[in-house]
Amino acid sequence: MDFSKDDLSEAKRQIDSTLHKLRETVKTLEAKKQMKNYKSQITLANRRIKAFELTNYLIEKELMG
């Protein structure tokens, strides 16, 4: 699929926003007194963070080249 630079830039902007929210969610969940009750949510959020970081890297690479 071909995407314009504007499409890629907007996708990156949206991913950056979602990454920020996910990181804040992890901080909030890790600060809970009963953190072990939120372990699965923390794991899921961290996996999503890694996936979005990878996606961001690939978008940046595409925008550069």
Tab-separated table of C-alpha atoms in Angstrom:
chain	number	residue	atom	x	y	z
A	1	MET	CA	0.000	0.000	0.000
A	2	ASP	CA	1.147	3.500	-0.718
A	3	PHE	CA	0.643	6.170	1.904
A	4	SER	CA	1.345	9.858	1.546
A	5	LYS	CA	3.799	11.597	3.862
A	6	ASP	CA	0.812	13.409	5.360
A	7	ASP	CA	-0.867	10.065	6.105
A	8	LEU	CA	2.298	8.752	7.744
A	9	SER	CA	2.832	11.949	9.751
A	10	GLU	CA	-0.744	11.873	11.034
A	11	ALA	CA	-0.457	8.190	11.926
A	12	LYS	CA	2.746	8.935	13.840
A	13	ARG	CA	1.062	11.799	15.682
A	14	GLN	CA	-1.804	9.532	16.716
A	15	ILE	CA	0.564	6.765	17.800
A	16	ASP	CA	2.623	9.238	19.854
A	17	SER	CA	-0.558	10.322	21.624
A	18	THR	CA	-1.591	6.736	22.318
A	19	LEU	CA	1.910	5.892	23.565
A	20	HIS	CA	1.767	8.775	26.012
A	21	LYS	CA	-1.596	7.586	27.335
A	22	LEU	CA	-0.405	3.975	27.641
A	23	ARG	CA	2.722	5.011	29.531
A	24	GLU	CA	0.625	7.080	31.929
A	25	THR	CA	-1.714	4.119	32.401
A	26	VAL	CA	1.206	1.858	33.300
A	27	LYS	CA	2.473	4.420	35.830
A	28	THR	CA	-0.977	4.653	37.389
A	29	LEU	CA	-1.433	0.890	37.580
A	30	GLU	CA	2.054	0.339	38.998
A	31	ALA	CA	1.332	2.918	41.722
A	32	LYS	CA	-1.707	0.999	42.976
A	33	LYS	CA	-1.333	-0.601	46.396
A	34	GLN	CA	-2.526	-3.958	45.105
A	35	MET	CA	-0.410	-3.811	41.948
A	36	LYS	CA	-0.431	-7.607	41.620
A	37	ASN	CA	-4.183	-7.404	40.924
A	38	TYR	CA	-3.355	-5.336	37.819
A	39	LYS	CA	-0.471	-7.455	36.542
A	40	SER	CA	-2.279	-8.624	33.401
A	41	GLN	CA	-3.348	-5.073	32.509
A	42	ILE	CA	0.223	-3.832	33.025
A	43	THR	CA	1.601	-6.638	30.856
A	44	LEU	CA	-0.922	-5.897	28.106
A	45	ALA	CA	-0.173	-2.169	28.194
A	46	ASN	CA	3.586	-2.829	28.035
A	47	ARG	CA	3.124	-5.151	25.050
A	48	ARG	CA	1.074	-2.490	23.301
A	49	ILE	CA	3.744	0.098	24.061
A	50	LYS	CA	6.372	-2.101	22.402
A	51	ALA	CA	4.145	-2.665	19.379
A	52	PHE	CA	3.483	1.049	18.973
A	53	GLU	CA	7.180	1.857	19.415
A	54	LEU	CA	7.987	-0.581	16.620
A	55	THR	CA	5.295	0.946	14.445
A	56	ASN	CA	6.623	4.440	15.141
A	57	TYR	CA	10.132	3.332	14.199
A	58	LEU	CA	8.903	1.925	10.884
A	59	ILE	CA	6.894	5.064	10.112
A	60	GLU	CA	9.912	7.255	10.879
A	61	LYS	CA	12.069	5.066	8.647
A	62	GLU	CA	9.530	5.379	5.832
A	63	LEU	CA	9.325	9.152	6.245
A	64	MET	CA	13.126	9.455	6.053
A	65	GLY	CA	13.572	7.269	3.010
